[in-house]
Tab-separated table of C-alpha atoms and ligand atoms in Angstrom:
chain	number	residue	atom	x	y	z
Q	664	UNK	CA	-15.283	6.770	-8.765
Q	665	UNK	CA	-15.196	4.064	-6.577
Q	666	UNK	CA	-14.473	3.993	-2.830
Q	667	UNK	CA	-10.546	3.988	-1.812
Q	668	UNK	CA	-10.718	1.247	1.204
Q	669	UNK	CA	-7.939	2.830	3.527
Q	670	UNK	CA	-7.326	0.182	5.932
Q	671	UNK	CA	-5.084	0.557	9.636
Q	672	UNK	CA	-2.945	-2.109	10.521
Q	673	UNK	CA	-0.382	-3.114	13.432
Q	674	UNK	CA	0.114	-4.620	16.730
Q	675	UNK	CA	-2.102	-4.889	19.599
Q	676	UNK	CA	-2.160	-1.321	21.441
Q	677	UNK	CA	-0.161	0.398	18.715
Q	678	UNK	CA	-3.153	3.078	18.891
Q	679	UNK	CA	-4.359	2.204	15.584
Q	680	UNK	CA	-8.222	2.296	16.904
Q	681	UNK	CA	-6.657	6.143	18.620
Q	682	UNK	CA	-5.617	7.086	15.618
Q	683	UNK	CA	-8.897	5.795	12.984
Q	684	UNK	CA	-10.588	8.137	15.380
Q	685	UNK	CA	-8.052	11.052	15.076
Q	686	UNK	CA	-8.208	10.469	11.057
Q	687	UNK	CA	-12.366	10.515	10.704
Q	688	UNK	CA	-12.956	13.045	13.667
Q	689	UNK	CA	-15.679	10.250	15.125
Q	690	UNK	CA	-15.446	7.931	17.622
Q	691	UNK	CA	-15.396	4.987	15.590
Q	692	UNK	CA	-13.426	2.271	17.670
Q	693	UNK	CA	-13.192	1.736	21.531
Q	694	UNK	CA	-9.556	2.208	22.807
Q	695	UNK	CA	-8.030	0.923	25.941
Q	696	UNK	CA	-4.836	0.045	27.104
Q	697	UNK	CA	-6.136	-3.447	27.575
Q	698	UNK	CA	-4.098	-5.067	24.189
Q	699	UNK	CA	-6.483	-7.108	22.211
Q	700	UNK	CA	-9.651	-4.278	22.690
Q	701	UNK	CA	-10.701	-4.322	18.826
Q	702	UNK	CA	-11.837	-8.269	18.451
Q	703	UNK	CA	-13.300	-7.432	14.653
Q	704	UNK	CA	-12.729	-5.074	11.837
Q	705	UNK	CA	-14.856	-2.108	12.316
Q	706	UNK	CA	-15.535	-0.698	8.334
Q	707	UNK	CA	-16.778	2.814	8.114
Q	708	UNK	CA	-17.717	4.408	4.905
Q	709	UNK	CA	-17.485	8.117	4.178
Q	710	UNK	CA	-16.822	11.403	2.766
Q	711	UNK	CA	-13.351	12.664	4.268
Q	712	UNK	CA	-11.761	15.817	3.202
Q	713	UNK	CA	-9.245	16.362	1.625
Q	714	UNK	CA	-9.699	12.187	0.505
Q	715	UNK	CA	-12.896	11.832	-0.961
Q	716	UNK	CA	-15.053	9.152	-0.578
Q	717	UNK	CA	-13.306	6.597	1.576
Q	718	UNK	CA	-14.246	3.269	3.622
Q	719	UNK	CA	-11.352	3.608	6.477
Q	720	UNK	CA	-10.937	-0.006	8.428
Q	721	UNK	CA	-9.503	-0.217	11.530
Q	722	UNK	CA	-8.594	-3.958	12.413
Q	723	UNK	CA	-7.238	-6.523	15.241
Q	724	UNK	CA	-3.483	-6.350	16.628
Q	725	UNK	CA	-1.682	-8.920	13.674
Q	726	UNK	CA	0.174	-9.785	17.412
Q	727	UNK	CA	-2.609	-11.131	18.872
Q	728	UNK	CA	-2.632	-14.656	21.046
Q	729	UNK	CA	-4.356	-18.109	21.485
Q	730	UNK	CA	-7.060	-19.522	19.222
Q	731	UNK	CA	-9.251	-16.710	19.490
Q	732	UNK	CA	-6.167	-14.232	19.028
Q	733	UNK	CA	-5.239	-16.567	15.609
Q	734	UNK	CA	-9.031	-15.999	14.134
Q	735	UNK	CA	-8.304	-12.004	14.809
Q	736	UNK	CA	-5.108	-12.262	13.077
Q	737	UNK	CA	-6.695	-13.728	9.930
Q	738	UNK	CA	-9.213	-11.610	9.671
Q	739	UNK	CA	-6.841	-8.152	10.020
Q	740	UNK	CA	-4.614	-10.196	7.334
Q	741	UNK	CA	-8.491	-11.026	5.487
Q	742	UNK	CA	-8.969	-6.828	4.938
Q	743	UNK	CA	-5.701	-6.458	3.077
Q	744	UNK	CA	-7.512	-8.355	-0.043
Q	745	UNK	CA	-9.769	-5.201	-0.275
Q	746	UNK	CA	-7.416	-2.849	0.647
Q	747	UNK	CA	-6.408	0.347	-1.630
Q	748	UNK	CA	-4.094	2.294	0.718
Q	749	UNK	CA	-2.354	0.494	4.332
Q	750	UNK	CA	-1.596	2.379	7.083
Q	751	UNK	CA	1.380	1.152	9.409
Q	752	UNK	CA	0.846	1.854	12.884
Q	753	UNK	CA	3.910	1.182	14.752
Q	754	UNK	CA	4.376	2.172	18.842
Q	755	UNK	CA	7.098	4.497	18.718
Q	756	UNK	CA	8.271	3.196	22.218
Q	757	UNK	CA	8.513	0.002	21.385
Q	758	UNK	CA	9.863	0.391	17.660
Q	759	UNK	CA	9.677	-1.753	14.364
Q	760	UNK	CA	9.246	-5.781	15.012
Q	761	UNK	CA	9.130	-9.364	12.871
Q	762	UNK	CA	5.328	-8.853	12.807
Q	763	UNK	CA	5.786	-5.443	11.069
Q	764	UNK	CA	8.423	-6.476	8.655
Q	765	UNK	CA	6.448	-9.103	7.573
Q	766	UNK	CA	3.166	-6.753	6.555
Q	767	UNK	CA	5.493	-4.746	5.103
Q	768	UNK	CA	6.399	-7.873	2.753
Q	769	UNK	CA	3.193	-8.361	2.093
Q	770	UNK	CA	2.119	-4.955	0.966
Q	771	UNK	CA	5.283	-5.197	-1.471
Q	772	UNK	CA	4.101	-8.218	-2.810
Q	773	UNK	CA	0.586	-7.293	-3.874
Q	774	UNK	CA	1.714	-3.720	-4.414
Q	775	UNK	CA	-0.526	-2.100	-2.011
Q	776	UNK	CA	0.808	1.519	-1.162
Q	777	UNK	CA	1.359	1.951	2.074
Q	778	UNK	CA	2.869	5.005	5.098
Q	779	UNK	CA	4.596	3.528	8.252
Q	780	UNK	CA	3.074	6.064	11.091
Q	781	UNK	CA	5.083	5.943	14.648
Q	782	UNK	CA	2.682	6.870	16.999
Q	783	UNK	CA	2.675	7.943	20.470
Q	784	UNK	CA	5.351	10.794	19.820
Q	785	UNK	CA	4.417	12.666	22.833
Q	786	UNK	CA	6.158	9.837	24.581
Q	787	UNK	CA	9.298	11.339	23.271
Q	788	UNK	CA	10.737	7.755	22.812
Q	789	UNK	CA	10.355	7.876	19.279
Q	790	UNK	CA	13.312	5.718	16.917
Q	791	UNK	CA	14.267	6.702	14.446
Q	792	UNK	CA	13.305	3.761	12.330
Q	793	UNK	CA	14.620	5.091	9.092
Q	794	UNK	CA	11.987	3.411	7.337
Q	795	UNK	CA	10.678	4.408	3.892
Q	796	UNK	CA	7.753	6.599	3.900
Q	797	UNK	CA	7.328	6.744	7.793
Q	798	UNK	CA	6.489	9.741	10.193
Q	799	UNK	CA	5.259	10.020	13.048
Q	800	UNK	CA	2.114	11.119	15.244
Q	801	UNK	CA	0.549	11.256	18.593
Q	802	UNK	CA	-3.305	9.867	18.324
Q	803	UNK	CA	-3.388	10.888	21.940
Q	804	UNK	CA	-2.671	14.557	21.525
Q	805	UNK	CA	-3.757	14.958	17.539
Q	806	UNK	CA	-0.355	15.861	16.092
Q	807	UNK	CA	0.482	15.054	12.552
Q	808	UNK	CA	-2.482	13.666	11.730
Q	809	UNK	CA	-3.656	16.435	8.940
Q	810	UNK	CA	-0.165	15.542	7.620
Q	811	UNK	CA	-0.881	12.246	7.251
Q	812	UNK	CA	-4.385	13.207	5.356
Q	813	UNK	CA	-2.373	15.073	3.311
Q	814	UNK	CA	-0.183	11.812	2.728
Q	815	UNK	CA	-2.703	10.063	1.870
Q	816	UNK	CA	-4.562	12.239	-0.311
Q	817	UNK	CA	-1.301	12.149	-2.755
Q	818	UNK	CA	-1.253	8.560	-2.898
Q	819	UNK	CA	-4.910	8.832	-3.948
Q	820	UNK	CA	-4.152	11.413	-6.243
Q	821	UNK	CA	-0.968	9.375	-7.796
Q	822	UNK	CA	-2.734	6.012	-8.107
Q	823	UNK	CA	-3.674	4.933	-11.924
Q	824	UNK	CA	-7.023	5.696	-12.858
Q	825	UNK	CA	-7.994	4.001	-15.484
Q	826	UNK	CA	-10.940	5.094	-17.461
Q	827	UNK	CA	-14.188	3.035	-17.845
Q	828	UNK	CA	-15.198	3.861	-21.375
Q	829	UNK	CA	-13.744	7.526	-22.250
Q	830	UNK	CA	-10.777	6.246	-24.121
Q	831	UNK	CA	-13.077	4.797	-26.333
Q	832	UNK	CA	-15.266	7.546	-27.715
Q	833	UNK	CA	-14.833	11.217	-28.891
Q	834	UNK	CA	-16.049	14.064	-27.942
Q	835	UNK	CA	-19.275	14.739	-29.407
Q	836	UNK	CA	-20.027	11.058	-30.063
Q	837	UNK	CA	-23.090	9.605	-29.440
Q	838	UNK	CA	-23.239	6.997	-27.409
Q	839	UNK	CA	-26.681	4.563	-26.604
Q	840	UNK	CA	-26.864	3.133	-23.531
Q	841	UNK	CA	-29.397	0.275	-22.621
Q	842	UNK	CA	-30.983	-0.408	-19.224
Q	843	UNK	CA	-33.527	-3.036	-19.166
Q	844	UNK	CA	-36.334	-1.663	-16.494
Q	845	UNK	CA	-38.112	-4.803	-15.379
Q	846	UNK	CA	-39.175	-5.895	-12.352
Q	847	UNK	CA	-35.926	-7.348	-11.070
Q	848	UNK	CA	-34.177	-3.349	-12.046
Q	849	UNK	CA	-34.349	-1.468	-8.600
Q	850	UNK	CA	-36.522	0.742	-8.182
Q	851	UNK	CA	-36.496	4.543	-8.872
Q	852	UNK	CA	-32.388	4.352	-9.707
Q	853	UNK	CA	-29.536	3.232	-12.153
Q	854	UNK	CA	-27.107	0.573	-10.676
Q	855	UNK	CA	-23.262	2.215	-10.315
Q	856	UNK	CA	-21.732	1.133	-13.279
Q	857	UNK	CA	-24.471	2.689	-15.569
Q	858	UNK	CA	-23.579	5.718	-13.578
Q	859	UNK	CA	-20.417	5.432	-13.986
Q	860	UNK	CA	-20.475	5.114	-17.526
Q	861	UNK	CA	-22.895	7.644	-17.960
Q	862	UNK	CA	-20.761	10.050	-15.615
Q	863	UNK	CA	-17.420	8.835	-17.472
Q	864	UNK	CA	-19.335	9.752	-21.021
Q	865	UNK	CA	-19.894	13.158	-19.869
Q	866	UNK	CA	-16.616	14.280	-18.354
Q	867	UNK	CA	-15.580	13.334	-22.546
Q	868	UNK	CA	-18.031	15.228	-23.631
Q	869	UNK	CA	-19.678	12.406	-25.494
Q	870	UNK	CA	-23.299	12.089	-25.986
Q	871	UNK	CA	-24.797	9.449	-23.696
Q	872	UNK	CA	-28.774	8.201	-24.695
Q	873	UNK	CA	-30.279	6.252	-22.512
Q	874	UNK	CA	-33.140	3.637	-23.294
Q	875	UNK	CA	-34.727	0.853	-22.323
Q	876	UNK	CA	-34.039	-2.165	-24.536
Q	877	UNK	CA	-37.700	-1.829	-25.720
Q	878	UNK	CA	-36.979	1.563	-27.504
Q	879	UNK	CA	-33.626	0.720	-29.015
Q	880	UNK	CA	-34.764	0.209	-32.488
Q	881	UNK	CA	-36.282	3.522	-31.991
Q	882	UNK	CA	-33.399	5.101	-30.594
Q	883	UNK	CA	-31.125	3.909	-33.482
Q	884	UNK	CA	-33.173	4.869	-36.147
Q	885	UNK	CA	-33.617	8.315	-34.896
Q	886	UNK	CA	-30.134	9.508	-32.937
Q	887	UNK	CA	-27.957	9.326	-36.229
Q	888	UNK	CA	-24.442	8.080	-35.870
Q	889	UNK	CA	-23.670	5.717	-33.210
Q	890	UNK	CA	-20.603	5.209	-31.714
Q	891	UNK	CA	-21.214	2.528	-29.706
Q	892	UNK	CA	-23.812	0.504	-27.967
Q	893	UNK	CA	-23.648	-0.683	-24.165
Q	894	UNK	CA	-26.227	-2.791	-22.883
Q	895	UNK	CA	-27.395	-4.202	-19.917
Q	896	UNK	CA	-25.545	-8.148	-20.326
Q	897	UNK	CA	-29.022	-9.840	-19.406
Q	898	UNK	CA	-30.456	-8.428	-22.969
Q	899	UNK	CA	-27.551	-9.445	-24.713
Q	900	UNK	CA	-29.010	-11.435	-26.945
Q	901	UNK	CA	-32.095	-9.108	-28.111
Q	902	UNK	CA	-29.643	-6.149	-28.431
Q	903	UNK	CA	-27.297	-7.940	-30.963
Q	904	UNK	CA	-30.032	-8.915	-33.108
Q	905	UNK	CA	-31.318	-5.079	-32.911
Q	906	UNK	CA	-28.071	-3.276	-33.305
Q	907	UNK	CA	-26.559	-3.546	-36.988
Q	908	UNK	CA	-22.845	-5.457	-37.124
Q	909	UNK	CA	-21.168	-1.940	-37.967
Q	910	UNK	CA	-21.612	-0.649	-34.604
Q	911	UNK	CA	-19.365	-1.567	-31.733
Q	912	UNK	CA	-21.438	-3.312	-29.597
Q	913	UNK	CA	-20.163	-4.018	-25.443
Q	914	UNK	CA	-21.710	-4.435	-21.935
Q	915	UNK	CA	-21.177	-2.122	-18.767
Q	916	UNK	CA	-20.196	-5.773	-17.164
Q	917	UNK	CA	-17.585	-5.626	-19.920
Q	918	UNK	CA	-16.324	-2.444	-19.332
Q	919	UNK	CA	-16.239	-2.672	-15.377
Q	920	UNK	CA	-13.621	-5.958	-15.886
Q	921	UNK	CA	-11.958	-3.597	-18.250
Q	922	UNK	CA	-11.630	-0.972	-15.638
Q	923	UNK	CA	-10.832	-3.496	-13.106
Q	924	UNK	CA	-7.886	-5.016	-15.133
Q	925	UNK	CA	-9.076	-8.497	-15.238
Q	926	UNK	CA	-11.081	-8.950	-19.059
Q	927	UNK	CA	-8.650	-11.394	-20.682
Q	928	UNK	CA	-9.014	-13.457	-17.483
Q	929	UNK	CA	-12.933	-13.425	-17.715
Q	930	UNK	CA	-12.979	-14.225	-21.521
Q	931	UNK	CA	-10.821	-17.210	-21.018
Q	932	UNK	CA	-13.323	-18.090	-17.915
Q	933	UNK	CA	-16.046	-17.921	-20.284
Q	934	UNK	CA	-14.471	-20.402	-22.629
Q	935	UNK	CA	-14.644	-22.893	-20.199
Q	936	UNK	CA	-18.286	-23.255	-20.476
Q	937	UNK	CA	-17.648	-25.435	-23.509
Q	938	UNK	CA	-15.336	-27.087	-21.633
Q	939	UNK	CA	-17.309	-28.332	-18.168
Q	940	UNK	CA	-17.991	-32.849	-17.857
Q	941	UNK	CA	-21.161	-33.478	-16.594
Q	942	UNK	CA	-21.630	-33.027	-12.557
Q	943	UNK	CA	-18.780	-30.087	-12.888
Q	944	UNK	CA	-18.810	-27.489	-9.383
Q	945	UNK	CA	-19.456	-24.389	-10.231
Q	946	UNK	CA	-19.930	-21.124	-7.755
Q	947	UNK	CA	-21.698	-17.725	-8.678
Q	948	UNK	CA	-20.380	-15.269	-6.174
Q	949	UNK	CA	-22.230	-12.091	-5.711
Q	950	UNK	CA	-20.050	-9.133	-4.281
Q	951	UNK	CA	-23.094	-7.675	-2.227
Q	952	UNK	CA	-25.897	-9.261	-0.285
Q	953	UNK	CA	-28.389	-6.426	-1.060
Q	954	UNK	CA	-29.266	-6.520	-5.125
Q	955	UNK	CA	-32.416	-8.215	-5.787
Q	956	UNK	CA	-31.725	-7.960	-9.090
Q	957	UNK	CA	-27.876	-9.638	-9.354
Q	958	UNK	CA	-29.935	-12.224	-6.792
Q	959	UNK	CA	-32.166	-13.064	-9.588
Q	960	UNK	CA	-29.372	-13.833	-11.884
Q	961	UNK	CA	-27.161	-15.281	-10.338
Q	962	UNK	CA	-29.261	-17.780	-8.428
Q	963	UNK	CA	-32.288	-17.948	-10.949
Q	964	UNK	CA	-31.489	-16.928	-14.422
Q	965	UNK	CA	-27.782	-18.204	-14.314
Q	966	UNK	CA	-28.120	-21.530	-13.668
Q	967	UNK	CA	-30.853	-22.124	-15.901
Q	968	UNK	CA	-29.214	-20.374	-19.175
Q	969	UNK	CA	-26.184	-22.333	-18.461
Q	970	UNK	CA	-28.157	-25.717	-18.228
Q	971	UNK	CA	-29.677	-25.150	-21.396
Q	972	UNK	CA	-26.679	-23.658	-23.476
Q	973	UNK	CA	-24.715	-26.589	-22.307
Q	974	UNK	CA	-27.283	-29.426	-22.022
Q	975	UNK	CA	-25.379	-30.383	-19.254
Q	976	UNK	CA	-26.023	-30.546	-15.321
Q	977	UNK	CA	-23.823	-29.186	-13.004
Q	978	UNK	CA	-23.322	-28.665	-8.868
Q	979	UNK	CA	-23.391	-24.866	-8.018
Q	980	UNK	CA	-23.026	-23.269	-5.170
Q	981	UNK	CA	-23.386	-19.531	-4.092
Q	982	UNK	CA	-21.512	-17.238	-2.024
Q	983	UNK	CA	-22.552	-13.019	-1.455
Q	984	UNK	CA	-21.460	-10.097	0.045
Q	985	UNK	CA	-17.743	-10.130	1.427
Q	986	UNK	CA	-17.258	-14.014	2.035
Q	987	UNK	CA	-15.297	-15.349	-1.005
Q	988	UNK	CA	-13.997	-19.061	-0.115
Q	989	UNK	CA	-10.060	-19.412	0.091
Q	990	UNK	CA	-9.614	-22.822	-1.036
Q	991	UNK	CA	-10.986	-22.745	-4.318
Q	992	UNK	CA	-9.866	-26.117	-5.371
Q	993	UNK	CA	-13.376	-28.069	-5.108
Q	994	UNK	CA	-14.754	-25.920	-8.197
Q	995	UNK	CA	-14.401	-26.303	-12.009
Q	996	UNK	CA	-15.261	-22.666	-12.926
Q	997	UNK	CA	-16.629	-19.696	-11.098
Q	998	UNK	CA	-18.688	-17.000	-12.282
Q	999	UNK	CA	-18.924	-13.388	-10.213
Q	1000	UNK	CA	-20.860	-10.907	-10.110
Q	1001	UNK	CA	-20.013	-7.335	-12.131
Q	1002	UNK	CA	-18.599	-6.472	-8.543
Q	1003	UNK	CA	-19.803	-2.722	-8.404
Q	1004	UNK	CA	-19.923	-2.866	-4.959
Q	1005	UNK	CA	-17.234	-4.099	-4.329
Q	1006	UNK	CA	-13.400	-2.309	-4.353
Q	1007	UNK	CA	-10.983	-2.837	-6.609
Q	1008	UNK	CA	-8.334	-4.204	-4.662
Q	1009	UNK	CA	-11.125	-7.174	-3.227
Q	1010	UNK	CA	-11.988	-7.658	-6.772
Q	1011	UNK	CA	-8.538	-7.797	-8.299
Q	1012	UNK	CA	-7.776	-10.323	-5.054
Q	1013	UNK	CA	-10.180	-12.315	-5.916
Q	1014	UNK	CA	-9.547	-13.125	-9.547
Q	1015	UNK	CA	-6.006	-13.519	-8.278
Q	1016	UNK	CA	-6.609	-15.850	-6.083
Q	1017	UNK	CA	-8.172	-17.947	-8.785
Q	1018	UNK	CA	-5.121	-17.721	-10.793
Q	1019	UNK	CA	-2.945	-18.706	-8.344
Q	1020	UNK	CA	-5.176	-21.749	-8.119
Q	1021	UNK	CA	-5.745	-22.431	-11.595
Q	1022	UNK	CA	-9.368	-22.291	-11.427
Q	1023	UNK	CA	-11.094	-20.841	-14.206
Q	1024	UNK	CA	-12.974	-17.447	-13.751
Q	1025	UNK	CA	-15.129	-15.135	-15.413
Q	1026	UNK	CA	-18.126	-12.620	-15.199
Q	1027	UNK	CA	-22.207	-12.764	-15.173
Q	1028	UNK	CA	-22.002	-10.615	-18.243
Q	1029	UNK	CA	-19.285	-11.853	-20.090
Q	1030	UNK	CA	-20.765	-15.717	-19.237
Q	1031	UNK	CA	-23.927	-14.506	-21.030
Q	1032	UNK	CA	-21.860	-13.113	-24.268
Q	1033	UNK	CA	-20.510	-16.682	-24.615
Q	1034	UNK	CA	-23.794	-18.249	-24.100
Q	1035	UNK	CA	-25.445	-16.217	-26.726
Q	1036	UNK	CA	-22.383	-16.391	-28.914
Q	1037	UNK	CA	-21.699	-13.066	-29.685
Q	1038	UNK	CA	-18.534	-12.868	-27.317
Q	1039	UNK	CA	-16.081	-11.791	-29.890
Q	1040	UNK	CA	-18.194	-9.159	-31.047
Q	1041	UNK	CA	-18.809	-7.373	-27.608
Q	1042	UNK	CA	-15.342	-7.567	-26.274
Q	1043	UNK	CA	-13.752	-6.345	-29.152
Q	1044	UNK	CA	-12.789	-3.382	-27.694
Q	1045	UNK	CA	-10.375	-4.780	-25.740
L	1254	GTP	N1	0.911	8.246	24.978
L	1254	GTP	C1	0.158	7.859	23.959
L	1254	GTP	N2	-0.707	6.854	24.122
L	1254	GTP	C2	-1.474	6.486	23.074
L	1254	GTP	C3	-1.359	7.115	21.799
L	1254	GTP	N3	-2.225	6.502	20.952
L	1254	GTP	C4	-2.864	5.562	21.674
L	1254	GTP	N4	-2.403	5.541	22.945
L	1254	GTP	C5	-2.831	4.653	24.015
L	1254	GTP	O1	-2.479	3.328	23.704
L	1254	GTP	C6	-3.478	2.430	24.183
L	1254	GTP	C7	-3.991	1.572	23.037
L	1254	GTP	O2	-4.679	2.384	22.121
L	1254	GTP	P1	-5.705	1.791	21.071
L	1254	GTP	O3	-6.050	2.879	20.143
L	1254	GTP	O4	-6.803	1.073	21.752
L	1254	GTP	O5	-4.735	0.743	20.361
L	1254	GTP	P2	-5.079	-0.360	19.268
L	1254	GTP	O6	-3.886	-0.461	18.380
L	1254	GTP	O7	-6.365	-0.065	18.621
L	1254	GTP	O8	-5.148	-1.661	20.164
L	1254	GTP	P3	-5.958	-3.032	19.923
L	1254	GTP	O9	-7.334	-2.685	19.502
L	1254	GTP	O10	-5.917	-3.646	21.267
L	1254	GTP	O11	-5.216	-3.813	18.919
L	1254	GTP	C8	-4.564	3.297	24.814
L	1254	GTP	O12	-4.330	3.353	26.196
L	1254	GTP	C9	-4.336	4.646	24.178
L	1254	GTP	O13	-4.776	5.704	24.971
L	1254	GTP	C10	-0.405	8.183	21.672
L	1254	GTP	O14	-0.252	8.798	20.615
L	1254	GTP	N5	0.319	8.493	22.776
L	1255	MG	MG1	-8.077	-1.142	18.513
């Protein structure tokens, strides 16, 4: 499963960076009484009882003044695109403000859950806010905060998982799985979502057989029945030939936008390929600055594939790891990355973004399935 980003938000000296060190036991952020002491987000990944594996961000006051105070503001309001759970830290002596309200409105919107903690109890000032889902704590003496674990272990526990592929086989079905191993495949390891389907696969009890794309034809003709085939996108168009029309045939990129709720978005992205004029903008975004392999594609193989399957020339420009531009409006279509590093909150915020914008969007893998024409066929499971 993938990471739940747990981010803490409020105003200058609320004792969020107090309280991110209460919640992870470590002293992750500096804390002063000077207001304004955390200038950046500080992003800490890790395993947290009773939550699981968690990234917990502890950000800038949203209060914060001046030019330099407006950058820190925007990039606290910048984490709540990749954030699964928001934590409200409010100073008890001071009570609820505008700035507050407003975050609140703003988790509503985009449907992030979220707990309102009052802190600084011991100062015995404490409101009662009557707000929805609030409680309070003291970061300076420790109190409540196992109670707000526990809080947010249930909204982890309540949120929808959707599952990557085990709604789509049986139990006892056997399932062939293809991962290309050349030199651009890292070494010694399988990339997360081949884990993840492999992992998903076996919780179902299904049968997962893993090959390279040079043993398929092999594999077939010795496993039995097939289920289904999911392939590495970048062999696309060697699988299809190998693997007969009567099996389902998909991608682990295709299955990742399932799981990450935005497929019929990508498909009609991929459409637009057909659609781009000459001199068109186009930008490959890569969710993570550390894949040789997604490097290769989308700066190498991309580009080229598209150039010939279109005949056309177009502008592109590339973005990685967590910077994803805001105005999209200078760019015809854009093309991401499978995003398995990233969470689903940043990736569901960033397709959304391109909605709101009317900018066409789609995947690596699902751009390749158009280019080699056998998109119907692989996303047939939807
Ligand atoms: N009495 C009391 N003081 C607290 C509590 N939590 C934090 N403080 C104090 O409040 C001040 C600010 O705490 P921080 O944790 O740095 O607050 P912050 O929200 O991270 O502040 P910025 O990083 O400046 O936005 C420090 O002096 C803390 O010791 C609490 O529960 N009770
Ligand atoms: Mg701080």
């Amino acid at each position: 499963m993938e990471r739940t980003h747990i981010a803490f938000f409020g105003r200058r000296n609320a004792g969020k960076s107090s309280l991110v060190n209460r919640f992870t036991s470590q002293e992750l952020s500096i804390v002063s009484d000077v207001a304004g002491t955390t200038t950046d987000p500080v992003r800490k990944t890790m395993e947290l009882l009773p939550l699981g594996p968690v990234v917990i961000i502890d950000t800038p006051g949203i209060d914060d003044e001046g030019a330099l105070g407006n950058q820190r503001i925007e990039r606290s309001l910048r984490v709540i695109d990749e954030t699964d759970i928001a934590i409200l830290v409010v100073d008890g002596s001071i009570g609820l403000g505008d700035d507050e309200k407003q975050l609140i409105d703003v988790f509503v919107r985009r449907k992030i859950p979220y707990l309102v903690v009052i802190n600084k109890s011991d100062l015995g000032a404490v409101t009662d806010l009557e707000i929805k889902d609030s409680m309070t704590v003291s970061a300076l003496k420790g109190e409540g905060i196992e109670e707000l674990k526990e809080k947010v272990a249930v909204i982890i526990r309540e949120r929808k998982v959707r599952p990557l592929v085990s709604d789509l086989v049986e139990e006892g079905d056997i399932v062939v799985l293809v991962v290309p191993i050349d030199s651009s495949a890292p070494k010694d390891r399988l990339i997360l979502p081949q884990q993840m389907v492999i992992r998903d696969l076996l919780g179902k009890g299904a049968i997962p057989v893993v090959v390279k794309d040079t043993e398929l034809g092999i594999a077939l003709s010795k496993v039995g029945k097939v289920r289904m085939v999911i392939t590495d996108s970048q062999v696309f168009g060697k699988v299809s030939k190998i693997v007969p029309d009567e099996i389902p045939l998909t991608s682990f990129s295709i299955l990742m936008a399932r799981f990450k709720g935005i497929l019929d978005q990508s498909v009609g992205g991929a459409y637009m390929l057909d659609e781009l004029e000459n001199g068109a903008k186009i930008l490959i975004s890569e969710g993570c600055t550390h894949h040789r392999q997604c490097e290769d594609i989308g700066t190498v193989k991309l580009p080229n594939w598209i150039r010939e399957y279109t005949g056309k020339d177009f502008e592109f420009s590339f973005t990685s790891g967590l910077e994803f531009p805001k105005d999209l409006s200078s760019y015809d279509l854009i093309i991401h990355c499978g995003a398995c590093m990233l969470g689903e909150t940043e990736v569901a915020s960033r397709y959304r973004k391109a909605k709101e914008q009317g900018i066409p969007m789609t995947n690596y893998g699902i751009a390749i399935g158009k280019m080699k024409g056998i998109l119907d066929r692989v996303i047939k499971l939807r």
